[in-house]
Coordinates of C-alpha atoms and ligand atoms in Angstrom, one line a residue:
X640 CA -23.6 17.7 -37.2
X641 CA -22.9 14.0 -37.5
X642 CA -22.6 12.2 -34.2
X643 CA -21.1 8.7 -34.2
X644 CA -21.5 6.9 -30.9
X645 CA -19.1 4.3 -29.8
X646 CA -21.0 1.8 -27.6
X647 CA -18.2 0.1 -25.7
X648 CA -19.0 -3.1 -23.9
X649 CA -17.0 -3.4 -20.8
X650 CA -16.9 -7.1 -19.9
X651 CA -13.5 -7.5 -18.5
X652 CA -13.1 -9.8 -15.5
X653 CA -10.4 -8.4 -13.3
X654 CA -10.9 -11.0 -10.5
X655 CA -7.8 -12.7 -9.0
X656 CA -6.6 -14.7 -6.1
X657 CA -4.2 -14.0 -3.2
X658 CA -2.2 -17.0 -2.1
X659 CA -0.9 -16.9 1.5
X660 CA 1.4 -19.6 2.8
X661 CA 4.7 -19.7 4.7
X662 CA 7.3 -21.3 2.4
X663 CA 5.3 -20.4 -0.8
X664 CA 8.3 -18.7 -2.5
X665 CA 9.9 -21.9 -3.6
X666 CA 6.7 -22.9 -5.4
X667 CA 6.0 -19.7 -7.3
X668 CA 8.0 -20.4 -10.4
X669 CA 6.2 -23.8 -10.8
X670 CA 2.8 -22.2 -10.3
X671 CA 3.5 -19.4 -12.9
X672 CA 4.7 -22.0 -15.4
X673 CA 1.3 -23.8 -15.0
X674 CA -0.7 -20.6 -15.7
X675 CA 1.1 -19.8 -19.0
X676 CA 0.4 -16.1 -18.5
X677 CA 2.9 -14.8 -21.0
X678 CA 5.6 -15.7 -23.5
X679 CA 8.3 -13.8 -21.6
X680 CA 8.6 -12.5 -18.0
X681 CA 10.2 -9.4 -16.7
X682 CA 11.0 -9.6 -13.0
X683 CA 11.3 -6.1 -11.5
X684 CA 12.8 -5.7 -8.1
X685 CA 15.0 -3.2 -6.1
X686 CA 18.7 -3.3 -5.5
X687 CA 18.4 -4.9 -2.0
X688 CA 16.1 -7.7 -3.1
X689 CA 17.9 -8.6 -6.3
X690 CA 20.5 -10.8 -4.6
X691 CA 18.2 -11.8 -1.7
X692 CA 15.4 -13.2 -3.7
X693 CA 15.4 -11.9 -7.3
X694 CA 18.2 -14.1 -8.8
X695 CA 16.8 -17.2 -7.1
X696 CA 13.4 -16.7 -8.6
X697 CA 14.9 -15.9 -12.0
X698 CA 17.0 -19.1 -11.8
X699 CA 13.9 -21.2 -10.8
X700 CA 11.9 -19.8 -13.7
X701 CA 14.6 -20.3 -16.2
X702 CA 15.0 -23.9 -15.1
X703 CA 11.4 -24.3 -16.1
X704 CA 12.2 -22.9 -19.5
X705 CA 10.4 -19.6 -18.9
X706 CA 12.2 -16.7 -20.6
X707 CA 12.8 -14.4 -17.7
X708 CA 14.8 -11.1 -17.4
X709 CA 15.6 -9.4 -14.2
X710 CA 15.7 -5.6 -13.7
X711 CA 16.3 -3.7 -10.5
X712 CA 16.3 -0.1 -9.5
X713 CA 17.7 1.7 -6.4
X714 CA 15.7 0.9 -3.3
X715 CA 13.7 3.6 -1.6
X716 CA 10.7 5.9 -1.9
X717 CA 12.9 8.6 -3.4
X718 CA 13.1 6.4 -6.5
X719 CA 9.4 5.9 -6.9
X720 CA 9.3 8.5 -9.7
X721 CA 8.9 8.9 -13.4
X722 CA 12.7 8.8 -14.1
X723 CA 12.7 5.2 -12.7
X724 CA 9.7 4.3 -14.8
X725 CA 11.3 5.7 -18.0
X726 CA 14.5 3.8 -17.4
X727 CA 12.6 0.5 -16.7
X728 CA 10.5 0.9 -19.9
X729 CA 13.6 1.6 -21.9
X730 CA 15.4 -1.5 -20.5
X731 CA 12.3 -3.6 -21.3
X732 CA 12.2 -2.5 -24.9
X733 CA 15.9 -3.3 -25.3
X734 CA 15.4 -6.7 -23.8
X735 CA 12.7 -7.4 -26.4
X736 CA 9.6 -7.4 -24.2
X737 CA 6.4 -7.1 -26.1
X738 CA 2.6 -7.1 -25.4
X739 CA 2.7 -10.8 -24.5
X740 CA 5.2 -10.2 -21.7
X741 CA 4.2 -10.2 -18.1
X742 CA 5.9 -8.2 -15.3
X743 CA 6.5 -9.8 -11.9
X744 CA 6.8 -7.2 -9.1
X745 CA 9.1 -8.6 -6.4
X746 CA 9.5 -6.3 -3.5
X747 CA 7.9 -3.8 -1.1
X748 CA 5.3 -1.3 -1.9
X749 CA 7.7 0.9 -3.8
X750 CA 8.5 -1.9 -6.2
X751 CA 4.8 -2.9 -6.5
X752 CA 3.7 0.6 -7.2
X753 CA 6.5 1.3 -9.8
X754 CA 6.4 -2.1 -11.5
X755 CA 2.6 -2.2 -11.6
X756 CA 2.5 1.3 -13.1
X757 CA 5.0 0.2 -15.7
X758 CA 2.8 -2.8 -16.5
X759 CA -0.2 -0.5 -16.9
X760 CA 1.6 1.7 -19.5
X761 CA 4.1 -0.6 -21.2
X762 CA 2.9 -0.9 -24.8
X763 CA -0.5 0.4 -23.5
X764 CA -0.6 -2.2 -20.8
X765 CA 0.6 -5.8 -20.1
X766 CA -0.2 -8.2 -17.3
X767 CA 1.5 -8.4 -14.0
X768 CA 1.9 -10.5 -10.9
X769 CA 2.7 -9.3 -7.3
X770 CA 5.1 -11.0 -5.0
X771 CA 5.2 -8.7 -2.0
X772 CA 8.2 -8.9 0.3
X773 CA 7.5 -6.4 3.1
X774 CA 4.7 -6.8 5.6
X775 CA 3.2 -3.5 4.4
X776 CA 3.1 -4.7 0.8
X777 CA 1.7 -8.1 1.9
X778 CA -1.2 -6.7 3.9
X779 CA -2.0 -3.8 1.7
X780 CA 0.0 -2.4 -1.2
X781 CA 0.0 -5.6 -3.4
X782 CA -3.8 -5.8 -3.2
X783 CA -6.3 -3.6 -5.0
X784 CA -4.5 -2.5 -8.2
X785 CA -3.5 1.0 -7.3
X786 CA -0.1 1.8 -8.8
X787 CA 1.8 5.0 -9.3
X788 CA 4.7 7.3 -8.6
X789 CA 5.4 10.4 -6.7
X790 CA 6.1 13.9 -7.9
X791 CA 8.1 16.6 -6.1
X792 CA 4.7 18.1 -5.2
X793 CA 3.3 15.1 -3.4
X794 CA 2.9 11.3 -3.2
X795 CA 1.2 9.1 -5.8
X796 CA 0.2 12.0 -8.0
X797 CA 0.6 10.0 -11.2
X798 CA -0.8 6.5 -11.4
X799 CA -3.3 4.0 -12.7
X800 CA -5.5 1.2 -11.7
X801 CA -4.4 -2.2 -12.9
X802 CA -5.2 -5.4 -11.1
X803 CA -2.5 -8.1 -10.8
X804 CA -3.2 -11.5 -12.2
X805 CA -2.1 -13.2 -9.0
X806 CA -0.6 -12.2 -5.6
X807 CA 1.8 -14.6 -3.9
X808 CA 2.4 -13.9 -0.2
X809 CA 5.1 -15.9 1.7
X810 CA 5.4 -14.6 5.3
X811 CA 8.7 -16.4 5.6
X812 CA 10.2 -13.7 3.3
X813 CA 9.8 -11.4 6.3
X814 CA 12.7 -13.2 8.1
X815 CA 15.2 -10.9 6.3
X816 CA 13.1 -7.7 6.9
X817 CA 14.2 -5.2 9.6
X818 CA 12.2 -4.7 12.7
X819 CA 11.4 -1.1 11.7
X820 CA 9.9 -2.4 8.4
X821 CA 7.8 -4.9 10.4
X822 CA 6.4 -2.0 12.4
X823 CA 5.8 -0.2 9.2
X824 CA 3.4 -2.9 8.1
X825 CA 1.8 -3.3 11.5
X826 CA 0.5 0.3 11.1
X827 CA -1.6 -0.8 8.0
X828 CA -2.7 -3.9 9.8
X829 CA -4.0 -1.7 12.7
X830 CA -5.8 0.4 10.1
X831 CA -7.6 -2.6 8.7
X832 CA -8.4 -3.8 12.2
X833 CA -9.9 -0.4 13.1
X834 CA -11.9 -0.2 9.8
X835 CA -13.4 -3.7 9.9
X836 CA -12.0 -6.5 12.0
X837 CA -11.8 -6.1 15.8
X838 CA -10.1 -9.6 16.1
X839 CA -7.0 -8.0 14.5
X840 CA -6.9 -5.5 17.3
X841 CA -7.4 -8.3 19.9
X842 CA -4.5 -10.3 18.5
X843 CA -2.2 -7.2 18.4
X844 CA -3.1 -6.3 22.0
X845 CA -2.6 -9.9 23.2
X846 CA 0.6 -10.7 21.3
X847 CA 2.4 -7.5 20.5
X848 CA 5.8 -9.1 20.9
X849 CA 5.0 -11.9 18.5
X850 CA 3.7 -9.4 16.0
X851 CA 6.8 -7.2 16.4
X852 CA 9.1 -10.2 16.0
X853 CA 7.4 -11.3 12.8
X854 CA 6.4 -14.6 14.4
X855 CA 5.2 -16.6 11.4
X856 CA 1.9 -18.1 12.8
X857 CA 0.8 -14.8 14.3
X858 CA 1.8 -12.8 11.3
X859 CA 0.1 -15.2 8.9
X860 CA -3.2 -14.9 10.8
X861 CA -2.9 -11.1 10.8
X862 CA -2.1 -11.2 7.1
X863 CA -5.1 -13.4 6.2
X864 CA -7.5 -11.1 8.2
X865 CA -5.9 -7.9 6.9
X866 CA -6.0 -9.1 3.3
X867 CA -9.6 -10.1 3.7
X868 CA -10.6 -6.6 4.9
X869 CA -8.8 -4.9 2.0
X870 CA -10.1 -7.5 -0.6
X871 CA -13.7 -7.0 0.5
X872 CA -13.5 -3.2 0.3
X873 CA -11.7 -3.3 -3.1
X874 CA -14.1 -5.8 -4.7
X875 CA -17.1 -3.6 -3.8
X876 CA -15.4 -0.4 -5.2
X877 CA -12.5 -1.2 -7.5
X878 CA -11.9 2.4 -8.7
X879 CA -12.4 4.3 -5.4
X880 CA -15.8 5.9 -6.1
X881 CA -17.1 5.6 -2.5
X882 CA -16.4 2.6 -0.2
X883 CA -12.7 2.4 -1.0
X884 CA -12.3 5.9 0.4
X885 CA -12.5 4.3 3.8
X886 CA -9.0 2.9 3.2
X887 CA -7.7 6.4 3.4
X888 CA -8.2 6.5 7.1
X889 CA -5.0 7.8 8.6
X890 CA -3.7 8.6 5.1
X891 CA -4.9 12.2 4.5
X892 CA -2.7 13.6 7.2
X893 CA -0.3 10.6 6.9
X894 CA 0.6 11.1 3.3
X895 CA 1.2 14.8 3.9
X896 CA 3.5 14.0 6.9
X897 CA 5.4 11.4 4.9
X898 CA 6.0 13.8 2.1
X899 CA 6.8 16.7 4.4
X900 CA 9.3 14.6 6.3
X901 CA 11.3 14.1 3.1
X902 CA 10.5 10.4 3.5
X903 CA 12.6 10.2 6.6
X904 CA 9.4 8.7 8.2
X905 CA 8.4 5.6 6.4
X906 CA 4.8 5.1 5.1
X907 CA 3.6 3.2 8.1
X908 CA 5.1 5.5 10.6
X909 CA 3.5 8.5 8.9
X910 CA 0.2 6.6 8.8
X911 CA 0.4 5.8 12.5
X912 CA 0.8 9.5 13.3
X913 CA -1.9 10.3 10.7
X914 CA -4.4 7.9 12.4
X915 CA -3.7 9.4 15.8
X916 CA -4.1 13.0 14.6
X917 CA -7.2 12.2 12.6
X918 CA -8.6 10.5 15.7
X919 CA -7.9 13.6 17.7
X920 CA -9.7 15.6 15.0
X921 CA -12.6 13.2 15.3
X922 CA -12.6 13.6 19.0
X923 CA -12.6 17.4 18.7
X924 CA -15.7 17.0 16.5
X925 CA -17.3 14.7 19.2
X926 CA -17.4 11.9 16.7
X927 CA -15.0 9.6 18.5
X928 CA -15.1 9.1 22.2
X929 CA -12.0 10.0 24.1
X930 CA -11.6 6.4 25.6
X931 CA -11.5 5.0 22.0
X932 CA -8.9 7.6 20.9
X933 CA -6.7 6.8 23.9
X934 CA -7.0 3.0 23.5
X935 CA -5.9 3.3 19.8
X936 CA -3.1 5.6 20.8
X937 CA -1.9 3.1 23.4
X938 CA -2.0 0.2 20.9
X939 CA 0.1 2.2 18.4
X940 CA 2.6 2.9 21.2
X941 CA 2.7 -0.8 22.2
X942 CA 3.7 -1.5 18.7
X943 CA 6.5 1.1 18.9
X944 CA 4.8 3.3 16.3
X945 CA 5.0 7.1 16.5
X946 CA 1.8 8.9 17.4
X947 CA 3.0 12.5 17.4
X948 CA 4.7 14.6 14.9
X949 CA 8.5 14.9 15.5
X950 CA 9.5 18.4 16.4
X951 CA 12.0 18.4 13.5
X952 CA 9.1 18.5 10.9
X953 CA 7.7 21.9 9.9
X954 CA 3.9 22.1 10.0
X955 CA 3.5 24.4 7.0
X956 CA 4.7 21.9 4.3
X957 CA 2.2 19.4 5.7
X958 CA -0.7 21.8 4.9
X959 CA 0.8 22.4 1.5
X960 CA 1.1 18.7 0.8
X961 CA -2.5 18.2 2.0
X962 CA -3.7 20.6 -0.6
X963 CA -2.5 18.4 -3.4
X964 CA -4.4 15.3 -2.0
X965 CA -6.4 13.7 -4.9
X966 CA -9.4 13.1 -2.6
X967 CA -10.3 16.7 -1.9
X968 CA -13.7 17.4 -3.3
X969 CA -14.3 21.0 -2.8
X970 CA -12.1 24.1 -2.5
X971 CA -10.7 24.8 0.9
X972 CA -12.0 21.7 2.6
X973 CA -10.6 18.3 2.8
X974 CA -12.1 14.8 2.5
X975 CA -11.1 12.6 5.4
X976 CA -12.1 9.2 6.7
X977 CA -12.8 9.5 10.4
X978 CA -13.7 6.9 13.0
X979 CA -16.9 7.0 15.0
X980 CA -15.6 4.0 16.9
X981 CA -13.5 1.0 16.0
X982 CA -15.3 -0.7 13.1
X983 CA -17.4 2.4 12.3
X984 CA -15.5 4.6 9.8
X985 CA -17.2 7.4 7.9
X986 CA -16.1 9.7 5.1
X987 CA -16.5 13.4 5.7
X988 CA -15.7 16.1 3.1
X989 CA -15.8 19.3 5.2
X990 CA -12.6 19.2 7.2
X991 CA -11.2 22.7 7.3
X992 CA -7.6 23.9 7.3
X993 CA -8.2 25.3 10.8
X994 CA -9.1 21.9 12.2
X995 CA -6.0 20.4 10.6
X996 CA -3.8 23.2 11.8
X997 CA -5.3 22.8 15.3
X998 CA -4.4 19.1 15.6
X999 CA -1.0 19.7 14.1
X1000 CA -0.2 22.3 16.7
X1001 CA -1.9 20.7 19.7
X1002 CA -1.1 17.0 19.4
Ligands
LIG1118 N1 -0.7 0.7 -4.0 C1 -1.2 0.7 -2.8 O1 -2.4 0.4 -2.6 C2 -0.4 1.0 -1.6 C3 -0.8 0.8 -0.4 C4 0.0 1.1 0.7 C5 1.3 1.6 0.5 N2 1.7 1.9 -0.8 C6 3.0 2.4 -1.1 O2 4.0 1.5 -0.6 C7 5.2 2.2 -0.4 C8 5.9 1.7 0.8 O3 6.2 0.3 0.7 P1 7.1 -0.4 1.7 O4 6.9 0.1 3.1 O5 7.0 -1.9 1.4 O6 8.6 0.1 1.4 P2 9.7 -0.3 0.3 O7 9.2 -0.9 -0.9 O8 10.6 0.9 0.2 O9 10.6 -1.4 1.2 C9 11.2 -1.0 2.3 C10 12.7 -1.5 2.4 O10 12.7 -2.9 2.7 C11 13.5 -3.6 1.7 N3 13.0 -4.9 1.7 C12 11.8 -5.3 1.1 N4 11.5 -6.5 1.3 C13 12.5 -7.0 2.1 C14 12.8 -8.3 2.6 N5 12.0 -9.3 2.5 N6 14.0 -8.5 3.3 C15 14.8 -7.4 3.4 N7 14.6 -6.2 2.9 C16 13.5 -6.0 2.3 C17 13.4 -2.8 0.5 O11 14.5 -3.0 -0.4 C18 13.4 -1.3 1.0 O12 14.7 -0.9 1.3 C19 4.9 3.6 -0.4 O13 5.3 4.2 -1.6 C20 3.4 3.7 -0.3 O14 2.8 4.8 -1.0 C21 0.9 1.6 -1.9
LIG1119 ZN1 -1.0 3.0 3.3

């Protein structure tokens, strides 16, 4: 037998910067122009954001002589699917985008996940930039390079890792966001606080109203801290081989609840319930002290986030959705990130269906 080995040298530098500044939006076109990342740009956004911010950014880029097309798809998690991806790819081909094009994802986590995924597969991969417009996308989804779409069977089952070239975060864009969407993002900020930055929890406990109102200075500080937590974890484990698993805290049960609710609960709401239920599970295992579990539950309630499963959601589909979670390592047990106390998360891979059933029924 002849064996020919391909010795591939992987020397790609995926490093990038996040820029966080109130009022940054008006400077983005000029900054992109200076970088010369591509010969042509494809702005991808959703139907709500097209008029709010998409056309303005396209106009600003065209004024600077950057060839820029603007595509949008129907807003909402229901459209984070392969049909949307296929349509966008087709439109990009028709608009003459090639391998020197760059995608700019302008929107919440749904736009970021879809547009990033398109960037990772379009003509085998082109570059992309993130401009998150929801609190959730600013503090979490736009950072770390995870992209993907949902299948009917569960969330994010098809996807890729592709790091953006830059991330532009302007907290002033949150002025048009609904209060429910602010709470949605606060859930992920709580998660980052519980994983690795107690000052985040302190700020949220001291100024909950400011956080809920999207007060620019408070939100900017929370964003900077939250982005640092995520960036630090991602840079030590880009492709989720170990450390990055910590970010799944609240998400094992959370994703399953989000899916089983038919996306009536948004991501952050489902993650808030997921964090509380996973804390109850950790408490049952004597990992997390009751006083910590209760304090975290109180904080979530102060931020008007749900902590219990609504009666209208069946338990069985949640277990079904959990079975499709990518992180499960062995048959019949689940991999969860649990808290020992705030700031001390651990990954366990022996959570049983009975334990999950028990918290779903009891809490
Ligand atoms: N890739 C990751 O690492 C990662 C991390 C966390 C979450 N996610 C994904 O993110 C998604 C959720 O993202 P989301 O919560 O941002 O939801 P979303 O993208 O659906 O946005 C929520 C709604 O707000 C609107 N909107 C967005 N910005 C606005 C603004 N500035 N003003 C007014 N309206 C605005 C949108 O049009 C949409 O209707 C989920 O699919 C989740 O799986 C991905
Ligand atoms: Zn999340």
